[in-house]
Amino acid sequence: MNKVIYFDNNATTRVSPEVKEAMDLFLTELYGNPSSIHQFGGQVKKHLEEARAKVASLLGCQPEEIIFTSCGTESDSTAIYSALNAYPEKKHIVTTAVEHPAIYNLCRYLERQGYRVTYLSVDEEGQLDLEELEKAISPETAIVSIMWANNETGVIMPVEKAAAMAKEKGVLFHTDAVQAAGKIPINLKANQIDLLSISGHKLHAPKGVGVLYIRQGTKFVPFLRGGHQENGRRAGTENVPGIIALGKASELALKNLEKERSYVGQLRDRLEKGLIESIPNIKINGARAPRLPNTLSVSFEFVEGESILLLLSDYGICASTGSACSSGS
Ligand code: PLP
């Protein structure tokens, strides 16, 4: 294959060598089931709990407030269904019009099941209007779900203020932090977010592992039922190699957060400047809003996004129009 120039890290990332090394042992040597009574299983369980503590450090929460899932999508679904099942009398959801399909399409489905959903709009910069949020929350609202950072524009939403607003009205607040985790600081001790989703494959761990943070004391109803895993909050044998990998990836992300932020941010700004200087009729989306350091979203007037992508692909350059899940639509 020709050299690949990979600009598609919001779709997925490469597993880093340290992460691969950390997980390898759990595919070959330490393959026991963490729920087994024997010492071999117990040894695996110990490592699993260490990984939990590492993810908790990245998020600034207690290890007991985290459950491992199979992906960001499962974490998102679990959060929404938990709120709807915990407060069955409440039939209203507040979210935004720019959520990833993991939330957006779930909400569209729930509308067909009889729930009412308010999709908050964003302005020209991709930013949310908190006044609109304030008006949307009602006594009927079961949950507010607003992404921390948008996967297409990288725009960072004021989720901490939004969470405080929801809390004041006694409503649960969830954030899809799949794109934010590992790229900007997160400290759940310092805010009022009740539920938060992340996904391993967006921060250099493999695909197939995610996390849902559940603030201590939050009413929670499991999504997957059956076994007693994750303290009865998520049934199913744990994806141990994936979890170990996510632990390592979280440790690395936390350690390198500031360095990566400024280095990758500078690279992004240089690319952005180069595009503006050399191509007429382009617009940088979200340029005046706070953005993730790694994300650049550009509109090219008069040209179809998909044809640009195909041409770039011929040169080995990987990029996206919208989220990877929207390809073909
Ligand atoms: N939420 C956001 C913001 C995402 O960008 C993605 C993946 O693109 C997801 C959720 C879904 O995560 P996963 O692929 O782990 O299901």
CSV table of C-alpha atoms and ligand atoms in Angstrom, one decimal:
chain,number,residue,atom,x,y,z
A,1,MET,CA,0.0,0.0,0.0
A,2,ASN,CA,1.1,3.6,-0.7
A,3,LYS,CA,2.2,5.7,2.2
A,4,VAL,CA,-0.8,6.7,4.3
A,5,ILE,CA,-1.1,10.2,5.6
A,6,TYR,CA,-3.6,9.7,8.4
A,7,PHE,CA,-5.8,12.7,9.2
A,8,ASP,CA,-8.8,10.7,10.5
A,9,ASN,CA,-8.1,10.3,14.1
A,10,ASN,CA,-11.6,11.3,15.2
A,11,ALA,CA,-12.8,8.2,13.3
A,12,THR,CA,-10.3,6.0,15.0
A,13,THR,CA,-6.7,6.0,16.2
A,14,ARG,CA,-3.7,3.7,15.9
A,15,VAL,CA,-3.0,1.5,18.9
A,16,SER,CA,0.1,2.9,20.4
A,17,PRO,CA,3.1,0.5,20.9
A,18,GLU,CA,3.1,0.8,24.7
A,19,VAL,CA,-0.6,0.0,24.7
A,20,LYS,CA,-0.1,-3.0,22.5
A,21,GLU,CA,2.7,-4.3,24.7
A,22,ALA,CA,0.6,-3.9,27.8
A,23,MET,CA,-2.4,-5.8,26.4
A,24,ASP,CA,-0.4,-8.6,24.7
A,25,LEU,CA,0.2,-10.4,28.0
A,26,PHE,CA,-3.6,-10.7,28.5
A,27,LEU,CA,-4.2,-12.3,25.2
A,28,THR,CA,-1.5,-15.0,25.7
A,29,GLU,CA,-0.4,-15.5,29.3
A,30,LEU,CA,-2.9,-13.9,31.6
A,31,TYR,CA,-6.0,-15.1,29.9
A,32,GLY,CA,-8.1,-16.0,33.0
A,33,ASN,CA,-11.6,-14.9,33.6
A,34,PRO,CA,-11.5,-12.1,36.2
A,35,SER,CA,-14.6,-13.5,37.8
A,36,SER,CA,-13.1,-17.0,38.4
A,37,ILE,CA,-12.4,-17.9,42.0
A,38,HIS,CA,-8.9,-19.4,41.4
A,39,GLN,CA,-5.8,-17.3,41.8
A,40,PHE,CA,-5.2,-17.2,38.1
A,41,GLY,CA,-8.5,-15.4,37.7
A,42,GLY,CA,-7.8,-13.2,40.7
A,43,GLN,CA,-4.5,-12.1,39.2
A,44,VAL,CA,-6.4,-10.9,36.1
A,45,LYS,CA,-8.9,-9.1,38.3
A,46,LYS,CA,-6.2,-7.2,40.1
A,47,HIS,CA,-4.9,-5.9,36.8
A,48,LEU,CA,-8.4,-5.0,35.7
A,49,GLU,CA,-8.9,-2.9,38.8
A,50,GLU,CA,-5.5,-1.2,38.2
A,51,ALA,CA,-6.7,-0.3,34.7
A,52,ARG,CA,-10.0,1.1,36.2
A,53,ALA,CA,-7.9,3.3,38.5
A,54,LYS,CA,-5.9,4.6,35.6
A,55,VAL,CA,-9.1,5.5,33.6
A,56,ALA,CA,-10.5,7.2,36.8
A,57,SER,CA,-7.3,9.3,37.0
A,58,LEU,CA,-7.8,10.5,33.5
A,59,LEU,CA,-11.4,11.5,34.3
A,60,GLY,CA,-10.8,12.8,37.8
A,61,CYS,CA,-13.3,10.5,39.5
A,62,GLN,CA,-13.3,7.4,41.8
A,63,PRO,CA,-12.6,4.0,40.2
A,64,GLU,CA,-15.9,2.7,41.6
A,65,GLU,CA,-17.8,5.3,39.5
A,66,ILE,CA,-16.7,3.6,36.3
A,67,ILE,CA,-18.0,0.7,34.4
A,68,PHE,CA,-16.4,-0.9,31.3
A,69,THR,CA,-18.6,-1.3,28.2
A,70,SER,CA,-17.9,-2.5,24.6
A,71,CYS,CA,-17.8,1.0,23.0
A,72,GLY,CA,-18.8,4.6,23.2
A,73,THR,CA,-22.2,3.8,21.6
A,74,GLU,CA,-23.0,1.3,24.3
A,75,SER,CA,-22.0,3.8,27.0
A,76,ASP,CA,-24.3,6.4,25.4
A,77,SER,CA,-27.2,4.0,25.1
A,78,THR,CA,-26.7,2.8,28.7
A,79,ALA,CA,-26.8,6.3,30.0
A,80,ILE,CA,-30.0,7.3,28.2
A,81,TYR,CA,-31.9,4.1,28.9
A,82,SER,CA,-30.8,4.2,32.5
A,83,ALA,CA,-32.4,7.6,33.0
A,84,LEU,CA,-35.6,6.7,31.1
A,85,ASN,CA,-35.9,3.5,33.2
A,86,ALA,CA,-35.0,5.1,36.5
A,87,TYR,CA,-37.6,7.9,36.0
A,88,PRO,CA,-40.3,6.2,34.0
A,89,GLU,CA,-42.8,9.0,34.6
A,90,LYS,CA,-40.5,11.4,32.7
A,91,LYS,CA,-40.9,11.2,28.9
A,92,HIS,CA,-38.7,14.1,27.7
A,93,ILE,CA,-35.0,14.2,26.6
A,94,VAL,CA,-33.0,17.3,25.8
A,95,THR,CA,-30.0,16.9,23.5
A,96,THR,CA,-28.4,18.8,20.6
A,97,ALA,CA,-28.9,18.7,16.8
A,98,VAL,CA,-25.2,18.0,16.4
A,99,GLU,CA,-24.8,14.8,18.5
A,100,HIS,CA,-23.0,11.8,17.1
A,101,PRO,CA,-25.5,9.2,15.7
A,102,ALA,CA,-24.9,7.2,18.9
A,103,ILE,CA,-27.1,9.7,20.6
A,104,TYR,CA,-28.9,11.5,17.8
A,105,ASN,CA,-30.3,8.4,16.1
A,106,LEU,CA,-31.1,6.8,19.4
A,107,CYS,CA,-33.2,9.9,20.2
A,108,ARG,CA,-34.9,9.7,16.8
A,109,TYR,CA,-35.8,6.1,17.6
A,110,LEU,CA,-37.1,7.0,21.1
A,111,GLU,CA,-39.3,9.6,19.5
A,112,ARG,CA,-41.0,6.9,17.5
A,113,GLN,CA,-41.4,5.0,20.8
A,114,GLY,CA,-43.4,8.0,22.2
A,115,TYR,CA,-40.7,10.1,24.0
A,116,ARG,CA,-40.5,13.8,23.3
A,117,VAL,CA,-37.0,15.0,22.4
A,118,THR,CA,-35.8,18.6,22.2
A,119,TYR,CA,-32.8,19.0,19.8
A,120,LEU,CA,-31.0,22.2,20.8
A,121,SER,CA,-29.6,24.1,17.8
A,122,VAL,CA,-26.1,25.5,17.5
A,123,ASP,CA,-25.0,28.8,16.1
A,124,GLU,CA,-22.8,29.4,13.0
A,125,GLU,CA,-19.7,28.5,15.1
A,126,GLY,CA,-21.2,25.2,16.2
A,127,GLN,CA,-21.7,26.5,19.7
A,128,LEU,CA,-24.6,25.8,22.0
A,129,ASP,CA,-26.9,28.5,23.5
A,130,LEU,CA,-27.3,28.0,27.2
A,131,GLU,CA,-30.4,30.1,27.4
A,132,GLU,CA,-32.1,27.8,24.9
A,133,LEU,CA,-31.1,24.9,27.2
A,134,GLU,CA,-32.5,26.6,30.2
A,135,LYS,CA,-35.8,27.0,28.5
A,136,ALA,CA,-35.9,23.4,27.2
A,137,ILE,CA,-35.6,21.7,30.6
A,138,SER,CA,-38.9,20.9,32.2
A,139,PRO,CA,-40.2,18.8,35.1
A,140,GLU,CA,-40.9,16.2,32.5
A,141,THR,CA,-37.2,15.9,31.4
A,142,ALA,CA,-35.6,12.6,32.3
A,143,ILE,CA,-32.1,13.5,31.0
A,144,VAL,CA,-30.1,16.2,29.3
A,145,SER,CA,-27.3,14.8,27.0
A,146,ILE,CA,-24.9,17.2,25.4
A,147,MET,CA,-21.6,16.1,23.8
A,148,TRP,CA,-18.4,17.6,25.3
A,149,ALA,CA,-16.7,18.1,22.0
A,150,ASN,CA,-18.1,17.6,18.5
A,151,ASN,CA,-16.5,14.9,16.4
A,152,GLU,CA,-16.8,16.9,13.1
A,153,THR,CA,-15.9,20.5,14.1
A,154,GLY,CA,-14.0,19.8,17.4
A,155,VAL,CA,-16.1,22.6,19.0
A,156,ILE,CA,-16.0,22.3,22.8
A,157,MET,CA,-19.4,22.7,24.4
A,158,PRO,CA,-20.0,24.4,27.8
A,159,VAL,CA,-21.0,21.1,29.4
A,160,GLU,CA,-19.9,22.0,32.9
A,161,LYS,CA,-22.3,25.0,32.9
A,162,ALA,CA,-25.0,22.9,31.2
A,163,ALA,CA,-24.6,20.2,33.9
A,164,ALA,CA,-24.9,22.8,36.6
A,165,MET,CA,-28.1,24.1,35.0
A,166,ALA,CA,-29.6,20.6,34.8
A,167,LYS,CA,-28.6,19.9,38.4
A,168,GLU,CA,-30.3,23.0,39.6
A,169,LYS,CA,-33.5,21.7,38.0
A,170,GLY,CA,-33.0,18.3,39.4
A,171,VAL,CA,-32.4,16.6,36.0
A,172,LEU,CA,-29.7,14.1,35.2
A,173,PHE,CA,-26.9,15.2,32.9
A,174,HIS,CA,-25.0,13.0,30.5
A,175,THR,CA,-22.1,14.0,28.2
A,176,ASP,CA,-20.7,12.1,25.3
A,177,ALA,CA,-17.0,12.8,26.0
A,178,VAL,CA,-15.8,10.3,23.3
A,179,GLN,CA,-13.8,13.0,21.5
A,180,ALA,CA,-12.8,15.1,24.5
A,181,ALA,CA,-11.2,12.4,26.7
A,182,GLY,CA,-7.4,12.5,26.4
A,183,LYS,CA,-7.4,15.7,24.4
A,184,ILE,CA,-8.6,18.3,27.0
A,185,PRO,CA,-8.6,18.1,30.8
A,186,ILE,CA,-11.6,16.4,32.4
A,187,ASN,CA,-12.1,16.6,36.2
A,188,LEU,CA,-15.4,15.1,37.2
A,189,LYS,CA,-14.8,16.0,40.9
A,190,ALA,CA,-15.0,19.7,39.9
A,191,ASN,CA,-18.3,19.6,38.0
A,192,GLN,CA,-21.8,18.2,38.3
A,193,ILE,CA,-21.9,15.8,35.3
A,194,ASP,CA,-23.8,12.6,36.3
A,195,LEU,CA,-22.9,10.3,33.4
A,196,LEU,CA,-20.1,10.4,30.9
A,197,SER,CA,-19.1,8.2,28.0
A,198,ILE,CA,-15.7,7.5,26.5
A,199,SER,CA,-14.4,5.1,23.9
A,200,GLY,CA,-11.0,3.3,23.8
A,201,HIS,CA,-10.3,3.5,20.1
A,202,LYS,CA,-10.4,7.3,20.0
A,203,LEU,CA,-7.4,7.5,22.4
A,204,HIS,CA,-5.0,4.9,21.0
A,205,ALA,CA,-6.5,1.8,22.6
A,206,PRO,CA,-8.2,-0.8,20.4
A,207,LYS,CA,-11.8,-0.9,19.2
A,208,GLY,CA,-14.3,-2.8,21.4
A,209,VAL,CA,-13.9,-1.1,24.7
A,210,GLY,CA,-15.6,1.9,26.3
A,211,VAL,CA,-16.4,3.4,29.7
A,212,LEU,CA,-19.4,4.8,31.3
A,213,TYR,CA,-18.9,7.0,34.3
A,214,ILE,CA,-21.8,7.0,36.8
A,215,ARG,CA,-21.5,9.6,39.6
A,216,GLN,CA,-21.8,8.0,43.0
A,217,GLY,CA,-25.4,8.2,44.2
A,218,THR,CA,-26.9,8.4,40.7
A,219,LYS,CA,-30.0,6.2,40.2
A,220,PHE,CA,-28.8,3.7,37.6
A,221,VAL,CA,-30.5,0.9,35.7
A,222,PRO,CA,-28.3,-1.6,33.8
A,223,PHE,CA,-28.6,-2.0,30.1
A,224,LEU,CA,-27.0,-5.4,29.7
A,225,ARG,CA,-28.5,-7.8,32.3
A,226,GLY,CA,-27.4,-11.3,33.3
A,227,GLY,CA,-24.1,-11.8,35.1
A,228,HIS,CA,-22.9,-9.9,38.1
A,229,GLN,CA,-19.9,-8.3,36.4
A,230,GLU,CA,-19.0,-4.6,37.1
A,231,ASN,CA,-20.8,-4.8,40.4
A,232,GLY,CA,-24.0,-5.8,38.8
A,233,ARG,CA,-24.0,-2.8,36.6
A,234,ARG,CA,-23.0,-4.3,33.2
A,235,ALA,CA,-23.3,-8.0,32.6
A,236,GLY,CA,-20.9,-9.9,30.3
A,237,THR,CA,-17.4,-11.2,30.7
A,238,GLU,CA,-15.0,-8.2,30.6
A,239,ASN,CA,-12.9,-7.5,27.5
A,240,VAL,CA,-9.8,-7.8,29.6
A,241,PRO,CA,-7.1,-7.1,27.0
A,242,GLY,CA,-9.2,-4.1,25.8
A,243,ILE,CA,-9.6,-2.8,29.3
A,244,ILE,CA,-5.9,-3.2,30.1
A,245,ALA,CA,-5.2,-1.3,26.9
A,246,LEU,CA,-7.6,1.5,27.8
A,247,GLY,CA,-5.9,1.7,31.2
A,248,LYS,CA,-2.5,2.1,29.6
A,249,ALA,CA,-3.9,4.5,27.0
A,250,SER,CA,-5.5,6.7,29.7
A,251,GLU,CA,-2.2,6.8,31.7
A,252,LEU,CA,-0.3,7.9,28.6
A,253,ALA,CA,-3.0,10.4,27.6
A,254,LEU,CA,-2.9,12.0,31.0
A,255,LYS,CA,0.9,12.1,31.1
A,256,ASN,CA,1.1,13.7,27.7
A,257,LEU,CA,-2.0,15.8,27.7
A,258,GLU,CA,-0.4,19.3,27.8
A,259,LYS,CA,2.5,18.4,25.5
A,260,GLU,CA,0.2,16.8,22.9
A,261,ARG,CA,-2.3,19.6,23.2
A,262,SER,CA,0.2,22.3,22.3
A,263,TYR,CA,2.2,20.2,19.7
A,264,VAL,CA,-0.8,18.9,17.8
A,265,GLY,CA,-2.6,22.2,18.2
A,266,GLN,CA,0.4,23.9,16.4
A,267,LEU,CA,0.3,21.4,13.6
A,268,ARG,CA,-3.4,21.9,13.1
A,269,ASP,CA,-3.0,25.7,13.1
A,270,ARG,CA,-0.2,25.4,10.5
A,271,LEU,CA,-2.3,23.3,8.3
A,272,GLU,CA,-5.3,25.6,8.7
A,273,LYS,CA,-3.1,28.7,7.8
A,274,GLY,CA,-1.7,26.9,4.7
A,275,LEU,CA,-5.2,26.0,3.5
A,276,ILE,CA,-6.5,29.6,4.0
A,277,GLU,CA,-3.5,31.0,2.2
A,278,SER,CA,-3.6,28.7,-0.8
A,279,ILE,CA,-7.3,27.9,-1.4
A,280,PRO,CA,-10.0,30.5,-2.1
A,281,ASN,CA,-13.6,30.2,-1.0
A,282,ILE,CA,-13.0,28.1,2.1
A,283,LYS,CA,-14.4,28.4,5.6
A,284,ILE,CA,-13.0,27.1,8.8
A,285,ASN,CA,-15.9,25.7,10.8
A,286,GLY,CA,-15.9,26.7,14.5
A,287,ALA,CA,-12.9,28.9,14.1
A,288,ARG,CA,-14.1,31.4,16.7
A,289,ALA,CA,-15.3,28.8,19.2
A,290,PRO,CA,-13.1,26.8,21.6
A,291,ARG,CA,-12.0,23.7,19.7
A,292,LEU,CA,-10.2,20.5,20.2
A,293,PRO,CA,-6.5,20.9,19.4
A,294,ASN,CA,-6.5,18.0,16.9
A,295,THR,CA,-9.5,18.9,14.8
A,296,LEU,CA,-9.9,21.0,11.7
A,297,SER,CA,-13.2,21.2,9.9
A,298,VAL,CA,-13.2,23.0,6.5
A,299,SER,CA,-16.0,23.8,4.1
A,300,PHE,CA,-15.0,24.2,0.5
A,301,GLU,CA,-17.5,26.3,-1.4
A,302,PHE,CA,-18.8,24.9,-4.7
A,303,VAL,CA,-17.1,21.5,-4.3
A,304,GLU,CA,-18.7,18.3,-3.0
A,305,GLY,CA,-16.9,17.0,0.1
A,306,GLU,CA,-17.0,13.4,-1.0
A,307,SER,CA,-15.1,14.2,-4.3
A,308,ILE,CA,-12.4,16.0,-2.3
A,309,LEU,CA,-12.1,12.9,0.0
A,310,LEU,CA,-11.8,10.5,-2.9
A,311,LEU,CA,-9.1,12.7,-4.6
A,312,LEU,CA,-7.2,13.0,-1.3
A,313,SER,CA,-7.5,9.2,-0.9
A,314,ASP,CA,-5.7,8.7,-4.2
A,315,TYR,CA,-2.8,10.6,-2.6
A,316,GLY,CA,-2.9,8.4,0.5
A,317,ILE,CA,-4.5,11.2,2.6
A,318,CYS,CA,-7.2,10.0,4.9
A,319,ALA,CA,-9.9,12.5,6.1
A,320,SER,CA,-13.6,12.4,6.7
A,321,THR,CA,-16.8,14.2,5.7
A,322,GLY,CA,-18.9,14.1,8.9
A,323,SER,CA,-18.5,11.2,11.2
A,324,ALA,CA,-17.1,7.9,9.8
A,325,CYS,CA,-20.5,6.3,10.6
A,326,SER,CA,-22.2,8.7,8.1
A,327,SER,CA,-20.2,7.4,5.1
A,328,GLY,CA,-22.5,6.3,2.3
A,329,SER,CA,-25.3,8.6,3.5
B,1,PLP,N1,-19.7,9.6,20.2
B,1,PLP,C1,-18.8,10.4,19.5
B,1,PLP,C2,-18.7,11.8,19.7
B,1,PLP,C3,-18.0,9.7,18.5
B,1,PLP,O1,-17.2,10.5,17.8
B,1,PLP,C4,-18.1,8.3,18.3
B,1,PLP,C5,-17.3,7.6,17.3
B,1,PLP,O2,-17.1,8.2,16.2
B,1,PLP,C6,-19.0,7.6,19.2
B,1,PLP,C7,-19.8,8.3,20.1
B,1,PLP,C8,-19.2,6.1,19.1
B,1,PLP,O3,-18.1,5.5,19.7
B,1,PLP,P1,-17.8,3.9,19.3
B,1,PLP,O4,-17.3,3.9,18.0
B,1,PLP,O5,-16.8,3.5,20.4
B,1,PLP,O6,-19.1,3.2,19.5
